[in-house]
Short mmCIF file of C-alpha atoms in Angstrom, two decimals:
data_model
loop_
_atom_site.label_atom_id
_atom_site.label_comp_id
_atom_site.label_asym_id
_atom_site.label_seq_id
_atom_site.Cartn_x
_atom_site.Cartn_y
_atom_site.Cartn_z
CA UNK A 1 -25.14 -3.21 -23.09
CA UNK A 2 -24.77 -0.33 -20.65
CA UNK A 3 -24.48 -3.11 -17.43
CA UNK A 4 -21.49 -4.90 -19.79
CA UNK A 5 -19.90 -1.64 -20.23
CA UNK A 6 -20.01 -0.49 -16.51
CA UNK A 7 -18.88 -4.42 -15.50
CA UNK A 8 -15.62 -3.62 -18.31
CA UNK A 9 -15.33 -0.62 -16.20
CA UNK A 10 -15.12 -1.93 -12.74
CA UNK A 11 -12.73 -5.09 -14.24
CA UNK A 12 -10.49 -2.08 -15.19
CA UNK A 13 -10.24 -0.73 -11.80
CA UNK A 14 -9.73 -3.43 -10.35
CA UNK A 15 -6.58 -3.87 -12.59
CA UNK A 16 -5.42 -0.25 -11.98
CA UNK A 17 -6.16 -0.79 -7.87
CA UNK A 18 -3.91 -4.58 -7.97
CA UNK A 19 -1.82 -3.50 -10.55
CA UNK A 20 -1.13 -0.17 -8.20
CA UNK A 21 -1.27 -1.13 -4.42
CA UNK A 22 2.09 -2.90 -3.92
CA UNK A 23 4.43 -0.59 -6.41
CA UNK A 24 5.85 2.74 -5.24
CA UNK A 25 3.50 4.75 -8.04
CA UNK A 26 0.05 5.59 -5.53
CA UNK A 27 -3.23 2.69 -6.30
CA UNK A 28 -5.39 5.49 -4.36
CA UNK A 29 -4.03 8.47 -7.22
CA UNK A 30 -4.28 6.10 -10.23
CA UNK A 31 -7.83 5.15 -9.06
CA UNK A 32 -8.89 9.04 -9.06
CA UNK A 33 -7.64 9.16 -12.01
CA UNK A 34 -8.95 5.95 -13.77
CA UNK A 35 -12.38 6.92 -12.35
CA UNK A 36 -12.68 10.57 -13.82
CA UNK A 37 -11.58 9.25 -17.07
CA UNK A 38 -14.14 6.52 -17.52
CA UNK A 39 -16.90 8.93 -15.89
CA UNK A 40 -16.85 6.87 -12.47
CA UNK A 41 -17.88 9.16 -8.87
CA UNK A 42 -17.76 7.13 -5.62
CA UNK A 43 -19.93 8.21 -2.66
CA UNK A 44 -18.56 6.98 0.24
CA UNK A 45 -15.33 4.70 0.68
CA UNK A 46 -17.06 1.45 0.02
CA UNK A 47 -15.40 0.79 -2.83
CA UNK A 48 -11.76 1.71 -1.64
CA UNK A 49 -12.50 -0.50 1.42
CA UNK A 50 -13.64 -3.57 -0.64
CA UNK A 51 -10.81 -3.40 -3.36
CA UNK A 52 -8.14 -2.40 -0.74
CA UNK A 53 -9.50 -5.86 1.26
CA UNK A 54 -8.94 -7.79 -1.57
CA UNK A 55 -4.93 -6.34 -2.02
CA UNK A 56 -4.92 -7.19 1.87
CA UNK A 57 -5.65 -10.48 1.34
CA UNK A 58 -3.56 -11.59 -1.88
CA UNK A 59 -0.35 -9.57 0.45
CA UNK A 60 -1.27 -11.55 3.41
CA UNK A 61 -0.85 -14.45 1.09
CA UNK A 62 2.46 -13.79 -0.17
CA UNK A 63 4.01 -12.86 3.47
CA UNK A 64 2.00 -15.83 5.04
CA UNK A 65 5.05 -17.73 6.17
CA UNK A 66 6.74 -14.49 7.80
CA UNK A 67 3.86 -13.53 9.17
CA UNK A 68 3.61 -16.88 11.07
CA UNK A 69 7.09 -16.53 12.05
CA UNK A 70 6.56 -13.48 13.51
CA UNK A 71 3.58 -14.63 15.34
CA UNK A 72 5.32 -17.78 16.78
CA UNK A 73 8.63 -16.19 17.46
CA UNK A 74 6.88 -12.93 19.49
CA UNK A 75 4.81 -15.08 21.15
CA UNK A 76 7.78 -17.27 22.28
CA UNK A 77 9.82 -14.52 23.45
CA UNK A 78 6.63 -13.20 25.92
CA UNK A 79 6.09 -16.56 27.23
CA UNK A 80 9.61 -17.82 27.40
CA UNK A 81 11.70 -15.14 27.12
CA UNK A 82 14.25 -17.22 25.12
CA UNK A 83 16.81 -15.19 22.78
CA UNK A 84 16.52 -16.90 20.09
CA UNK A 85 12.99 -15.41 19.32
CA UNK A 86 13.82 -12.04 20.43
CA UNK A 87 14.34 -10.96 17.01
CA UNK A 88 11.31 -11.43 16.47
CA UNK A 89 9.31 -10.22 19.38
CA UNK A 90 11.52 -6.84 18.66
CA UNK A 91 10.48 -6.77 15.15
CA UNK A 92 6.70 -7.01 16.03
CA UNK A 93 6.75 -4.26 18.26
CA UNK A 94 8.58 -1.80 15.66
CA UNK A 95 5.80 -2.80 13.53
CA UNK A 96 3.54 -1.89 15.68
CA UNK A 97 5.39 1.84 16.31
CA UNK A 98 5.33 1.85 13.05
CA UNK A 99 1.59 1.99 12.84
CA UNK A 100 0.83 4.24 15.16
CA UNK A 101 1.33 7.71 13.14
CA UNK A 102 -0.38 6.27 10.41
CA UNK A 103 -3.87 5.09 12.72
CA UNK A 104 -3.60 8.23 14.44
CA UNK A 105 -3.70 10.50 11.49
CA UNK A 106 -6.14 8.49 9.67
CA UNK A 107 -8.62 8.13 13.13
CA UNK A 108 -7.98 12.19 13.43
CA UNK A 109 -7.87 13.75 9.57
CA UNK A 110 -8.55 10.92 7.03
CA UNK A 111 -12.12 12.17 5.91
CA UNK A 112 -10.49 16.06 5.79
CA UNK A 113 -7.00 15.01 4.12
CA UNK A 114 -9.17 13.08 1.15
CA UNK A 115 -11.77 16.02 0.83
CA UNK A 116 -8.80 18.53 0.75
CA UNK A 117 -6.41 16.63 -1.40
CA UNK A 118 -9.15 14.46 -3.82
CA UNK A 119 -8.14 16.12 -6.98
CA UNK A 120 -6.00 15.24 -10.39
CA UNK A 121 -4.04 18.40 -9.47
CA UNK A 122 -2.86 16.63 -6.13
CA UNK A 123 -2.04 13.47 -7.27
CA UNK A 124 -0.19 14.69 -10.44
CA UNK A 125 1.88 16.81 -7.71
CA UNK A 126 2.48 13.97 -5.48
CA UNK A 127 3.58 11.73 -7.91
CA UNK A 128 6.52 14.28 -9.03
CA UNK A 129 7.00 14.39 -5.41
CA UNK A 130 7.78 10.32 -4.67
CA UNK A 131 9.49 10.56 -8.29
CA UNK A 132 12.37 12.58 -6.86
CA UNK A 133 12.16 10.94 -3.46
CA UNK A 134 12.66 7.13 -5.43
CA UNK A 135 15.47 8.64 -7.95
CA UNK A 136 16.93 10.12 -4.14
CA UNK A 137 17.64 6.93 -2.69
CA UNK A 138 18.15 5.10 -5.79
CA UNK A 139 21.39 4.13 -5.22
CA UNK A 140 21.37 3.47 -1.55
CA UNK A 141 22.33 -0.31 -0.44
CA UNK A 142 21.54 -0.39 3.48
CA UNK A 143 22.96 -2.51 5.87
CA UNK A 144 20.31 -3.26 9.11
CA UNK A 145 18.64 -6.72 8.77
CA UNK A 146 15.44 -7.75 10.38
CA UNK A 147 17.33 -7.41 14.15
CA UNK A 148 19.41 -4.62 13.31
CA UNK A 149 16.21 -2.20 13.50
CA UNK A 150 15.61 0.40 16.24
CA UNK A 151 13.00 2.83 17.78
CA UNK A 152 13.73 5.20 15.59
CA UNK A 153 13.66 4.03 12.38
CA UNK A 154 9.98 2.16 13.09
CA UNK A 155 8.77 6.20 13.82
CA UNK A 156 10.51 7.21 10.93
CA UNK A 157 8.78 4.75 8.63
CA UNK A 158 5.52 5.27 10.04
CA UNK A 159 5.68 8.76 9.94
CA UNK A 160 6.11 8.50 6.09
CA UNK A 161 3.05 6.10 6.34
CA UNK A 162 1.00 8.79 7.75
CA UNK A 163 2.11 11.02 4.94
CA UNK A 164 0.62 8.77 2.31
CA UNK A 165 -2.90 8.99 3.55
CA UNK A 166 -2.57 11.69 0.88
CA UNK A 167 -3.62 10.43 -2.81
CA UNK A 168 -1.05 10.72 -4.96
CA UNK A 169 1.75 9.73 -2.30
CA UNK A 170 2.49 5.94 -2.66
CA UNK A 171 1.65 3.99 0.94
CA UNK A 172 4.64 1.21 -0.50
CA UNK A 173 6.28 3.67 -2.25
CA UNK A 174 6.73 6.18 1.61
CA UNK A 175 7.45 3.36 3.50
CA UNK A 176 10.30 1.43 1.20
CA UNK A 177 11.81 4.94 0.40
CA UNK A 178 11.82 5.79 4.06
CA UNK A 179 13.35 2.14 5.33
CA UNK A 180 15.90 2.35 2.69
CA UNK A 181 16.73 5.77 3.31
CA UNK A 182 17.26 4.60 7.25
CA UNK A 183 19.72 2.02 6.16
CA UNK A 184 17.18 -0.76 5.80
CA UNK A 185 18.26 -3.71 3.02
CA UNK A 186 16.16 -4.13 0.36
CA UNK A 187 14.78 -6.86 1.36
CA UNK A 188 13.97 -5.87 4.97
CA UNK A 189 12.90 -2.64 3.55
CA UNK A 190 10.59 -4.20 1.35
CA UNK A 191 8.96 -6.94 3.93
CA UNK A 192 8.91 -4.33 6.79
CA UNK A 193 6.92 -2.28 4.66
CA UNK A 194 3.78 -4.80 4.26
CA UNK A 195 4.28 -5.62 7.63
CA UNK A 196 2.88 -2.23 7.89
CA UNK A 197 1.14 -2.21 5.51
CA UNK A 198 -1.50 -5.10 7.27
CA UNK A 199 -2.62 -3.99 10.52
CA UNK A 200 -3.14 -0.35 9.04
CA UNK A 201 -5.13 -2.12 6.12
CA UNK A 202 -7.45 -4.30 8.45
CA UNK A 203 -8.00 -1.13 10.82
CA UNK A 204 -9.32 0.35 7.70
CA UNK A 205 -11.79 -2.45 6.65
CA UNK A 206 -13.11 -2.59 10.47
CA UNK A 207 -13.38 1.74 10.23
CA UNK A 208 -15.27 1.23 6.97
CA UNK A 209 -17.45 -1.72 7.67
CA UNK A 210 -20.37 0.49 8.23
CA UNK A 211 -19.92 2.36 5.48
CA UNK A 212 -20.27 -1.06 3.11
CA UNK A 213 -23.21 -1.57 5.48
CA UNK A 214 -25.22 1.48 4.90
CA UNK A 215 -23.81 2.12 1.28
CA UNK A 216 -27.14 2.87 -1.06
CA UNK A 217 -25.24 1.47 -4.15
CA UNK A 218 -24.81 -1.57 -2.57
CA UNK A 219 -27.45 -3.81 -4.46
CA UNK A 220 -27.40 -1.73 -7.30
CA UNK A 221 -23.40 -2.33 -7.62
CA UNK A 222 -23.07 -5.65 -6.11
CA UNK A 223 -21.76 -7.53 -9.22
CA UNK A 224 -19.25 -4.01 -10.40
CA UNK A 225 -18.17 -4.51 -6.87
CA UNK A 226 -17.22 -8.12 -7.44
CA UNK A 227 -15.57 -8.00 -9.89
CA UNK A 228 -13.53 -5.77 -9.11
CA UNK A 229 -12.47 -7.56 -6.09
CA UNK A 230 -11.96 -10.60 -7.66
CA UNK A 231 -9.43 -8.81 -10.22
CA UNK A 232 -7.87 -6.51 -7.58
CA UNK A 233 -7.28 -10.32 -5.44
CA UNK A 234 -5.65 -11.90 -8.53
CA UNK A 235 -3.89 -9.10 -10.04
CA UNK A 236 -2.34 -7.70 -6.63
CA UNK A 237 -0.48 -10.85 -5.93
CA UNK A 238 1.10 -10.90 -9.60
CA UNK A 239 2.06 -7.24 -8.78
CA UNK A 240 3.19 -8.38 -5.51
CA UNK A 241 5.81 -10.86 -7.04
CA UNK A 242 6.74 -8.98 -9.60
CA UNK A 243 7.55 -5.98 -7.31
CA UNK A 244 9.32 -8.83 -4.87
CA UNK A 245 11.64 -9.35 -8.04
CA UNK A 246 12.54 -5.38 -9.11
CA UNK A 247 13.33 -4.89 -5.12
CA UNK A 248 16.05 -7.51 -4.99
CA UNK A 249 17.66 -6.19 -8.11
CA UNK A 250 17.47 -2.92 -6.86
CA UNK A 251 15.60 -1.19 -9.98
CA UNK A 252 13.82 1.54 -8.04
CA UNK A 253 15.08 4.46 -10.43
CA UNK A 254 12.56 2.68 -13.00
CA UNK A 255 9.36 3.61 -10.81
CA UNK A 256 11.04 7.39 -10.40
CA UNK A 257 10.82 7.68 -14.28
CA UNK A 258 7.11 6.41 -14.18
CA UNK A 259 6.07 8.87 -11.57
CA UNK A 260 7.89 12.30 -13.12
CA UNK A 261 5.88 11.20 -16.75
CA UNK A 262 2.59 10.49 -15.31
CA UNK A 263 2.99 13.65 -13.16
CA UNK A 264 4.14 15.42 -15.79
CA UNK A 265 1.47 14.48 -18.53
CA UNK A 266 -1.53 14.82 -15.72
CA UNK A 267 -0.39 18.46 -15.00
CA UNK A 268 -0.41 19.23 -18.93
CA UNK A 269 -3.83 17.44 -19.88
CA UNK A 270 -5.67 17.23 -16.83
#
């Protein structure tokens, strides 16, 4: 009965980590959370690495055919030099400007940041914090496309990336304020954000591969694990679309209202 229960529990994290990763509302928070309420403590990032694979992989999914384009088009403009795929090539490299704050603060301060910030009080804080910053830029319609992007809009973005290496702060939820707020559309916003989101995601599961290596819990926890990948793959990609949907109506000030009650209620009761 107790191995049923502690299967039910890792099922339910992996719904709160897929449910979590691609909205603006912090999967890393509402898994501190979820785990001190059902009595869960994590040594080690194992289990952050595997379920944050598994989001990695449904998103990869989703973007597959952009990500391809990308890929060709960069490639084509290096060997060929040929305008038409300059757009691309251009948009690869912001991406990968874009990453560099991010790798850089999580290479330098990652284990201090999480051992500073790790607790209900933070979260609850930083939610009330990307609650204002959504309800800020609510109502902001950008302009710049795909090749209307420049220099300093990828540093801007990945700046706010870096910032969200602290729970609570939403990694989708920095990055699509912070394009929007640099005149991005919606839609650029949204799929140069999970552009970003991917390289910073695999440099994390190649960081952490030793750590799944030399975890102790690892054959003790090797079905929890599971199944919580499993249900962070499936449920991640249904987040994914749905979030695809809110985006291109523009519905952001939803996820502000979400953020300033579950900040709220975690600063009264926990």
């Amino acid at each position: 009965m107790d191995q049923i229960i502690l299967w039910l529990k890792y099922f339910f994290l992996g719904i709160v980590q897929g449910a979590t990763e691609p909205i603006p509302v912090s999967s890393s928070g509402h898994l501190i959370i979820a785990q001190r309420l059902m009595g869960l403590k994590q040594n080690g990032l194992s289990f952050e690495i595997l379920t944050n694979t598994a989001s990695l992989i449904s998103i990869v999914f989703i973007f597959r055919k952009d990500i391809m384009k990308l890929i060709t088009g960069g490639w084509g403009y290096l060997t060929t030099r040929k305008p038409e795929y300059r757009a691309d090539f251009m948009f690869c490299l912001y991406i990968v400007i874009g990453t560099i704050p991010a790798a850089v603060a999580a290479v330098l301060f990652k284990d201090q940041i999480e051992s500073i910030f790790s607790s209900v009080y933070t979260v609850a804080v930083a939610l009330l914090i990307t609650g204002a910053a959504l309800w800020l830029i609510r109502n902001l319609r950008g302009r710049k496309q795909d090749g209307d992007l420049k220099t300093k809009d990828a540093v801007l973005v990945g700046l706010a990336q870096a910032v969200a290496l602290i729970p609570g702060i939403s990694r989708s939820g920095a990055t699509v304020i912070s394009s929007i707020a640099v005149g991005m559309k919606q839609e650029t916003a949204l799929k140069f954000s999970f552009m970003l989101y991917i390289p910073i995601s695999i440099g994390g599961v190649i960081m952490g591969a030793s750590d799944i290596a030399h975890d102790p819990n690892r054959a003790q926890l090797a079905i929890p694990y599971l199944i919580a990948f499993i249900t962070t793959l499936v449920v991640t990609y249904f987040s994914m679309r749905w979030f695809m949907g809110i985006m291109a109506r523009g519905n952001l000030k939803y996820f502000s209202y979400y953020c300033f009650a579950a900040g709220t209620l975690l600063l009264i009761f926990l």
